[in-house]
mmCIF file of C-alpha atoms in Angstrom:
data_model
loop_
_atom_site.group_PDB
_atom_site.id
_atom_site.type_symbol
_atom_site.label_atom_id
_atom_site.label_comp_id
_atom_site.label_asym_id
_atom_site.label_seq_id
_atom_site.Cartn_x
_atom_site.Cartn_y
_atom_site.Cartn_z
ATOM 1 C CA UNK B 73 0.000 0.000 0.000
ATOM 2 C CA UNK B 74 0.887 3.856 -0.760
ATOM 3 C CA UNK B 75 0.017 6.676 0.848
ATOM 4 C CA UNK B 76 -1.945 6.978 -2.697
ATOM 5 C CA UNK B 77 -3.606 3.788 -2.325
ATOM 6 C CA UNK B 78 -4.668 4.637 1.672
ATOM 7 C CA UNK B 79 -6.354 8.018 0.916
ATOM 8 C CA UNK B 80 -8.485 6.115 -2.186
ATOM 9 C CA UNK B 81 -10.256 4.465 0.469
ATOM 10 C CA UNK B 82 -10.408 7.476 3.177
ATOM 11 C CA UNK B 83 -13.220 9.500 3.964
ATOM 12 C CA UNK B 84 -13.537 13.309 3.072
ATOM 13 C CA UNK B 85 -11.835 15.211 5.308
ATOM 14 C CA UNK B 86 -9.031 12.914 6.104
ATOM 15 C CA UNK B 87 -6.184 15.231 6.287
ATOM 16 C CA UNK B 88 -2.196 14.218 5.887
ATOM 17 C CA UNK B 89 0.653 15.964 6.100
ATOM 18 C CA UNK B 90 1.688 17.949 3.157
ATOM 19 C CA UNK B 91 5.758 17.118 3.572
ATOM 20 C CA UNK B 92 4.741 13.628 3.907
ATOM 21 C CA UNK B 93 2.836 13.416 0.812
ATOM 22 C CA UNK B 94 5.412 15.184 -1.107
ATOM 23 C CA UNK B 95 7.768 12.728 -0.064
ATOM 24 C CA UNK B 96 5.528 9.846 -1.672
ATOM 25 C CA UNK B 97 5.417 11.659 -5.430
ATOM 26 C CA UNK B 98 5.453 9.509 -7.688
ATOM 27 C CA UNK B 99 8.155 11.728 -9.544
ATOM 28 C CA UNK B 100 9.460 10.627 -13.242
ATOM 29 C CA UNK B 101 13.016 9.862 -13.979
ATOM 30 C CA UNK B 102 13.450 13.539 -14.081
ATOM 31 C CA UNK B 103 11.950 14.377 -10.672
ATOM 32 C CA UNK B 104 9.252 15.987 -11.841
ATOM 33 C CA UNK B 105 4.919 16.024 -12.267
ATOM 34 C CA UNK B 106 2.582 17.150 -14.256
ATOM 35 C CA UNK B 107 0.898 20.406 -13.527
ATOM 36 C CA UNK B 108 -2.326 21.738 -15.317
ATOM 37 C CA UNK B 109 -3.306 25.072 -14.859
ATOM 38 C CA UNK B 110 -6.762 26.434 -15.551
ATOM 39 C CA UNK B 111 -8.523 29.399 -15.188
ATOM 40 C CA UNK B 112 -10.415 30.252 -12.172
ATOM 41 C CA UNK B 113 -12.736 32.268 -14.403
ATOM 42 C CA UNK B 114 -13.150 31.575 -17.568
ATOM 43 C CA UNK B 115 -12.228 27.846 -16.280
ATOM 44 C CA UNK B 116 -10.628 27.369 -19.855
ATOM 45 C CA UNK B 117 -7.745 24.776 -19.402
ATOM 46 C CA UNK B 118 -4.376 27.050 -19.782
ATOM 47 C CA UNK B 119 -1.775 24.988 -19.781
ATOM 48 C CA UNK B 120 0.214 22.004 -18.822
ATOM 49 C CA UNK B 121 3.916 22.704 -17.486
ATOM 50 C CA UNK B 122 6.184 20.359 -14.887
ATOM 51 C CA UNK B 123 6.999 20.726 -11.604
ATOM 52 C CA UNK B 124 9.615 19.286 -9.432
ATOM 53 C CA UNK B 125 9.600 19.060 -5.364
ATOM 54 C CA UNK B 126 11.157 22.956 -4.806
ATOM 55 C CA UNK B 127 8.540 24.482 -7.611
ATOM 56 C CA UNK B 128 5.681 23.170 -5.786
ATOM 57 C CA UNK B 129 6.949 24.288 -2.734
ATOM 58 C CA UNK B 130 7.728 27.394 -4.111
ATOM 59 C CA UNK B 131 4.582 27.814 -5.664
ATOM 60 C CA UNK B 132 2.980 27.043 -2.307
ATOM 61 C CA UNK B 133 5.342 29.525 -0.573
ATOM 62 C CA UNK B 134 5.083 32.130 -2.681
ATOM 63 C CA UNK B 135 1.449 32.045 -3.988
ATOM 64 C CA UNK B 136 2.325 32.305 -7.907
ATOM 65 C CA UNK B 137 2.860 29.226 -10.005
ATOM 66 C CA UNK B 138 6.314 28.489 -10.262
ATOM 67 C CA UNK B 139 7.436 25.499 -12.822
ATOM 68 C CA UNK B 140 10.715 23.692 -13.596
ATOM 69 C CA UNK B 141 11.674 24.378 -17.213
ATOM 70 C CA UNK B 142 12.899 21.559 -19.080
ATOM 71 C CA UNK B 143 14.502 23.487 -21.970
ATOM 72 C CA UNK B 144 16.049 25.109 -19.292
ATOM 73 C CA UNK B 145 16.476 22.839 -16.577
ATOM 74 C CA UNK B 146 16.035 25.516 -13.640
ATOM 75 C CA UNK B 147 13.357 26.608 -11.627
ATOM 76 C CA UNK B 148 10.500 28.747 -13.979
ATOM 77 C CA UNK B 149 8.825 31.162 -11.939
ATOM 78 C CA UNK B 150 6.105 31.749 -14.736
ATOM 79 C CA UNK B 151 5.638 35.512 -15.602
ATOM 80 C CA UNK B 152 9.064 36.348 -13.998
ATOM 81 C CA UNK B 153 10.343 37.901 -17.673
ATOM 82 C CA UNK B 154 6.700 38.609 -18.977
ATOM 83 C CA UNK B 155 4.570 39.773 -16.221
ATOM 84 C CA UNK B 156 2.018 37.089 -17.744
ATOM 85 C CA UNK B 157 1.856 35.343 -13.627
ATOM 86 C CA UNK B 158 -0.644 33.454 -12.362
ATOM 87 C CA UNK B 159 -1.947 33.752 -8.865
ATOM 88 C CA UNK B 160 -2.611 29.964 -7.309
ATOM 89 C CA UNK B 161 -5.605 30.218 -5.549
ATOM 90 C CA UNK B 162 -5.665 26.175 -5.432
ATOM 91 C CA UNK B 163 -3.440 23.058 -5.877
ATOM 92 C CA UNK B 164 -4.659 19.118 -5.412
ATOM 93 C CA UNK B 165 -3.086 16.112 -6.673
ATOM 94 C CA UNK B 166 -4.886 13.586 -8.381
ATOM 95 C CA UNK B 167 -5.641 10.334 -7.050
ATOM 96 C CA UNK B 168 -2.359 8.639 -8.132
ATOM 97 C CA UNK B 169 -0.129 12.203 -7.400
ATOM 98 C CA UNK B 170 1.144 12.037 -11.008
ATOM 99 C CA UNK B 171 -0.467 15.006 -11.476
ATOM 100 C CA UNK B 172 -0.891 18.515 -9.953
ATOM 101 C CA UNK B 173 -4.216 21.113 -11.068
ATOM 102 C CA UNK B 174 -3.580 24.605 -10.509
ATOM 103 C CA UNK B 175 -6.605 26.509 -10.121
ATOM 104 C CA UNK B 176 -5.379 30.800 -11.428
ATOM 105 C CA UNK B 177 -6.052 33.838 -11.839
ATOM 106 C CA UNK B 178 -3.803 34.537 -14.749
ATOM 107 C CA UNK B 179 -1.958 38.248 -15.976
ATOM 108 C CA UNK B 180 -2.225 38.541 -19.681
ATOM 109 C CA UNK B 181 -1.616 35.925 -22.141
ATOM 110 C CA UNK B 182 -0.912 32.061 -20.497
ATOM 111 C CA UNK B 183 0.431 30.515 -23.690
ATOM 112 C CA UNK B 184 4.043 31.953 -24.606
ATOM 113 C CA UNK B 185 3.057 32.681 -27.809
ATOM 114 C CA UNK B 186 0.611 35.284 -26.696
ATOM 115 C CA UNK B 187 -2.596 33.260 -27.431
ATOM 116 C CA UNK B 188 -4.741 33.246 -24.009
ATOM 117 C CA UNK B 189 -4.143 29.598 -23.657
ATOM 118 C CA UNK B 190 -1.517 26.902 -25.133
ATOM 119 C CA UNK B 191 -4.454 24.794 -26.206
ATOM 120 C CA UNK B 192 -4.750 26.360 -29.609
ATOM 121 C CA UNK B 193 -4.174 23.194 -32.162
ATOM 122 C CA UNK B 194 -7.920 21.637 -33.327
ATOM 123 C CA UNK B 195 -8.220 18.681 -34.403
ATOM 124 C CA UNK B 196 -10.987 18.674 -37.309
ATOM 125 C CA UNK B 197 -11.161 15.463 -39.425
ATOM 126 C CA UNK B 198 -7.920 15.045 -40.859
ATOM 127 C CA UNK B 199 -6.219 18.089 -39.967
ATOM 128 C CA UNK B 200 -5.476 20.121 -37.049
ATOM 129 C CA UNK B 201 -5.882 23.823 -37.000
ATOM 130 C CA UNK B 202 -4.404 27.092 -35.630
ATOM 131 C CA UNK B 203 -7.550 28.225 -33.797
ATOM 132 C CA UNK B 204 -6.592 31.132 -32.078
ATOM 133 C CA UNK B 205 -4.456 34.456 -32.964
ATOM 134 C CA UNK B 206 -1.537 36.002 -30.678
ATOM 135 C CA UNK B 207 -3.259 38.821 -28.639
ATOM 136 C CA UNK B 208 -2.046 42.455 -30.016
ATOM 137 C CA UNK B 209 -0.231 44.579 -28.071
ATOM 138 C CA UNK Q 185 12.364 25.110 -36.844
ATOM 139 C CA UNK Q 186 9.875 22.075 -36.200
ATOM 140 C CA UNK Q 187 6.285 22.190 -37.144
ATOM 141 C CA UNK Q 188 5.123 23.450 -33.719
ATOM 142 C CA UNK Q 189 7.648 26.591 -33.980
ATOM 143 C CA UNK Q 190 6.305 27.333 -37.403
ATOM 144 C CA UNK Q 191 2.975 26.917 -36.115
ATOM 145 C CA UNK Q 192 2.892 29.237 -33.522
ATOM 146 C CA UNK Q 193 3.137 32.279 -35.814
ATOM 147 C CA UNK Q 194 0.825 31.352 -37.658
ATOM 148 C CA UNK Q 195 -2.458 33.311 -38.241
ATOM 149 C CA UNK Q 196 -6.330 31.392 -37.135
ATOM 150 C CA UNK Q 197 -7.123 29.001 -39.753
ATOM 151 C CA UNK Q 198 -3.690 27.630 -40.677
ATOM 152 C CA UNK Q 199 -3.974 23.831 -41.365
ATOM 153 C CA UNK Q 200 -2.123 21.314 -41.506
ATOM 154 C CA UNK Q 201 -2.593 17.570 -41.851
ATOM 155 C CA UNK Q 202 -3.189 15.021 -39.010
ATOM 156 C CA UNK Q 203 -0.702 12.889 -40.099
ATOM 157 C CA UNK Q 204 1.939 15.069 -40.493
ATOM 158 C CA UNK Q 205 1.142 16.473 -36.778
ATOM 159 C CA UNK Q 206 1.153 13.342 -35.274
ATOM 160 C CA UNK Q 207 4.375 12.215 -36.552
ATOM 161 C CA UNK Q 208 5.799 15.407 -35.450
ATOM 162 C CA UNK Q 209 4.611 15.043 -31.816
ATOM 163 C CA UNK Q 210 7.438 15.556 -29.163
ATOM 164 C CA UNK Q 211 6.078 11.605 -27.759
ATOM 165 C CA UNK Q 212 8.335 11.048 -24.251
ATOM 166 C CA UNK Q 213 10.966 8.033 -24.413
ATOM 167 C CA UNK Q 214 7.973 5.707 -23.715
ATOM 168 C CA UNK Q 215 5.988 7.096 -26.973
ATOM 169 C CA UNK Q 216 3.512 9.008 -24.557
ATOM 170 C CA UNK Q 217 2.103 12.182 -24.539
ATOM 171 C CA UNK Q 218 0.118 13.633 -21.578
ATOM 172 C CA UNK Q 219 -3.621 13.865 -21.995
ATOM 173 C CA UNK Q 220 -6.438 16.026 -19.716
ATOM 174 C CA UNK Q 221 -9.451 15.034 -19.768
ATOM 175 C CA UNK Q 222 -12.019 18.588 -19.332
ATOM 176 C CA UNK Q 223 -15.995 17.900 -18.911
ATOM 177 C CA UNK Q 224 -17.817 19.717 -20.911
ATOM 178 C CA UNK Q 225 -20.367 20.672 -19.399
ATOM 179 C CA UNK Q 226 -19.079 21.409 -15.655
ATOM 180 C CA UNK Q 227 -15.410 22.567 -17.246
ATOM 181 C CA UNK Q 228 -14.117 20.265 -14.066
ATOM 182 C CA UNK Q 229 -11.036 19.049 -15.194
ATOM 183 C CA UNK Q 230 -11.239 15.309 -14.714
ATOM 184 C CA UNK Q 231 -8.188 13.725 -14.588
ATOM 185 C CA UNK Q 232 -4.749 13.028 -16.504
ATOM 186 C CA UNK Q 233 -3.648 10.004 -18.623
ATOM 187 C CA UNK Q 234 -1.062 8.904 -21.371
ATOM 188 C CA UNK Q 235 -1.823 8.305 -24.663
ATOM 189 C CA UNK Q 236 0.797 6.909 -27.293
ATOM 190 C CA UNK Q 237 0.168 7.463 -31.188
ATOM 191 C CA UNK Q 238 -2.442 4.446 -31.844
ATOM 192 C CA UNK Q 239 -4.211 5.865 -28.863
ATOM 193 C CA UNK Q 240 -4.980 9.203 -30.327
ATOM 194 C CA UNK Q 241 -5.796 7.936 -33.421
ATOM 195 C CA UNK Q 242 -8.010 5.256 -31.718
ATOM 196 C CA UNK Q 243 -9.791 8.291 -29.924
ATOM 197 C CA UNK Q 244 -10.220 10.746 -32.848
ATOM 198 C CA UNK Q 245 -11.799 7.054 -34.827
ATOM 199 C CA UNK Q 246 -13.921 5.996 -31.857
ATOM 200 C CA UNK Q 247 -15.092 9.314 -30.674
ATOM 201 C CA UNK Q 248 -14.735 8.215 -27.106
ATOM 202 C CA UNK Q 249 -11.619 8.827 -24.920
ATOM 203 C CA UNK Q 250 -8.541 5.579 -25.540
ATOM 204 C CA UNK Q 251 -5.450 6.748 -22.939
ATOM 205 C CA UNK Q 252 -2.416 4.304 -23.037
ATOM 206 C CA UNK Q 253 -1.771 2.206 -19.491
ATOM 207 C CA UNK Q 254 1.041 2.907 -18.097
ATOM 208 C CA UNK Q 255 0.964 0.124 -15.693
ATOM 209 C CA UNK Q 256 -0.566 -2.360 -17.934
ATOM 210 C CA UNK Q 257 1.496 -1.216 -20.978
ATOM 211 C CA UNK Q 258 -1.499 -1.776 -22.801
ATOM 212 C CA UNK Q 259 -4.362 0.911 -24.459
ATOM 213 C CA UNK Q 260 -6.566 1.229 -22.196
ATOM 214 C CA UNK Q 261 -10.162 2.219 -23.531
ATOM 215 C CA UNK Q 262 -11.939 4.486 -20.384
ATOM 216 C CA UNK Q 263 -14.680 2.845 -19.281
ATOM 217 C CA UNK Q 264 -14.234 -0.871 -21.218
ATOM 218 C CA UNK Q 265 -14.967 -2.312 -17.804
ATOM 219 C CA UNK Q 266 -16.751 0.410 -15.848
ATOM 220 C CA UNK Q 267 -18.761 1.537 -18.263
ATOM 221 C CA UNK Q 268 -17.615 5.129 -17.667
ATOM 222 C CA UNK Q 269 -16.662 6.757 -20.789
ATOM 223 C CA UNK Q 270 -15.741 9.633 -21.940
ATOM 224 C CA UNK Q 271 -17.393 10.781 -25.319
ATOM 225 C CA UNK Q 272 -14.796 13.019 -27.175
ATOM 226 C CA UNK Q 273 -16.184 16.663 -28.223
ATOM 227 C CA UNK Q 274 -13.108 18.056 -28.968
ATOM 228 C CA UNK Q 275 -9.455 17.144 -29.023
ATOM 229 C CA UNK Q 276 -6.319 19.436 -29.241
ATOM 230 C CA UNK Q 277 -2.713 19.989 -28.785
ATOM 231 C CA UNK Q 278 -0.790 22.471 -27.271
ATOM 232 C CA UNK Q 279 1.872 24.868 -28.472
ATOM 233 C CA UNK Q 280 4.632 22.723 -28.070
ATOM 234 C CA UNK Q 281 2.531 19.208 -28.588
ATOM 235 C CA UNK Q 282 3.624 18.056 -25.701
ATOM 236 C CA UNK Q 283 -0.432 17.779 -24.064
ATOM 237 C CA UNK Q 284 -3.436 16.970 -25.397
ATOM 238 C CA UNK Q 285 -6.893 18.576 -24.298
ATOM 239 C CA UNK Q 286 -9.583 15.986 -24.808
ATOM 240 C CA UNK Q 287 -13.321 17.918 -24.191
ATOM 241 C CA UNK Q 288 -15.489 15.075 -22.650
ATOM 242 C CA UNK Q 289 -18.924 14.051 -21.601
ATOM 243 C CA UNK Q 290 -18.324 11.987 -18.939
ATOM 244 C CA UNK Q 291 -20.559 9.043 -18.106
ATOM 245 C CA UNK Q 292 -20.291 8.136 -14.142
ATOM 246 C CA UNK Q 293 -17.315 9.236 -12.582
ATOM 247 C CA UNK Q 294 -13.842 10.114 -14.042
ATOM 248 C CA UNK Q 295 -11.771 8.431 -11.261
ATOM 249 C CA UNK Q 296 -11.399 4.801 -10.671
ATOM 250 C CA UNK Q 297 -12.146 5.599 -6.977
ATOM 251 C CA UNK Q 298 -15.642 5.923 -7.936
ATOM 252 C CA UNK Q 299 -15.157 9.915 -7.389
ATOM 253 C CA UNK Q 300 -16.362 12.678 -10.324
ATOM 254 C CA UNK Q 301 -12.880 13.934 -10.923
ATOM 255 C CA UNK Q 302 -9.229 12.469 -9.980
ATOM 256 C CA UNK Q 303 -8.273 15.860 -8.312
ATOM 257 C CA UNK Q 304 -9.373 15.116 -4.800
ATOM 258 C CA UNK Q 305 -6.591 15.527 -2.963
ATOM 259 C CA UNK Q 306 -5.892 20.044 -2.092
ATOM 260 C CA UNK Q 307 -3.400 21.700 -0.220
ATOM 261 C CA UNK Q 308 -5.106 23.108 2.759
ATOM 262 C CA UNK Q 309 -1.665 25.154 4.414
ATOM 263 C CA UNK Q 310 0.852 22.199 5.515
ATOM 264 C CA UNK Q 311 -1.837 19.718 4.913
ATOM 265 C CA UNK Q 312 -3.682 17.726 1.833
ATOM 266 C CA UNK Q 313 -7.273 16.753 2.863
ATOM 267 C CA UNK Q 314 -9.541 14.022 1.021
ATOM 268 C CA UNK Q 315 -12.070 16.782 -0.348
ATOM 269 C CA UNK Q 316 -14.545 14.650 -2.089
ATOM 270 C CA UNK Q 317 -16.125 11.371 -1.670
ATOM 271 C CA UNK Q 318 -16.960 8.468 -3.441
ATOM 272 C CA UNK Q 319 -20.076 8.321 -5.115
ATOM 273 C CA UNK Q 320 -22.480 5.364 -3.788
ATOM 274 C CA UNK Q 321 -23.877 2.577 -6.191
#
């Protein structure tokens, strides 16, 4: 049994202790999770981005998401060249922990390309397609 | 420049094929790509699962949601046993193709703990409490 496995069966409400559930991430070979981040507003589904142990405890710390870039391999405090931040205003693992959802109120643009959100490839038939435009400005 | 970096200035309405996406996807060194799962009606995201090449094409055919097990290194069609599928609205990729956003009507619940969604588990100050339950029946 995992800590995972234990809280399945547990009631709502059963609390544990945030260090010790970090501790049982099921990180990948890289240390890290998958983090989604979505909108508090619009709800729209932003973005998904990686975290390791020190950006979720960052993010925690410090209230604004911070991810580990993997281009970069260092810590990503999102926004930190942009201004495009998101406030956290929630964070829950999923049932297994291999994955994090960021609830935000997000600055400007999410997606680095300036669209709103990174979501922007459609799939229609046999083709995908650019369905949003980089906001102006 | 890949196709992703050419697509990203590229104006609403740029297509390009499927196929030539697909085989341009940045798939992880065990072929997967991360997929979110968003209801459609409620805009809850639901949970997060793998899918490989066969199982996005198997999804896009089949209309309902095909992940790839990790555990069981198998496809995995959602809801083959349970009978909780996910009926696929809309399906796209991300800037850099490295997630998918499937839009979903879910049938039942999302997580294989019998709750609606698979992000049950929030960060309550140095704590993570069990915040919903599992449905009865």
């Amino acid at each position: 049994m995992t800590l995972f496995t234990d809280l399945e069966d547990s009631p709502r409400g059963t609390r544990v202790a945030l260090d010790e559930l970090l501790d049982a991430l099921p990180y990948n070979e890289q240390g890290l999770i998958a983090a989604v981040a979505q909108d508090a507003g619009s709800r729209e589904v932003l973005m998904l981005a990686w975290m390791n142990r020190t950006a979720i405890e960052t993010t925690l710390r410090e209230g604004v998401a911070c991810y580990y870039s993997r281009s970069r391999q260092t810590l990503w405090r999102k926004g930190e060249s942009s201004g495009h931040v998101q406030k956290v205003l929630d964070l829950r693992f999923d049932c297994d922990g291999d994955a994090i959802l960021l609830t935000v109120e997000q600055t400007g643009p999410a997606c680095h390309t300036n669209r709103p959100a990174c979501f922007y490839l459609q799939v229609q038939d046999q083709e995908v397609v650019v369905v949003t435009a980089p906001e102006s400005g």
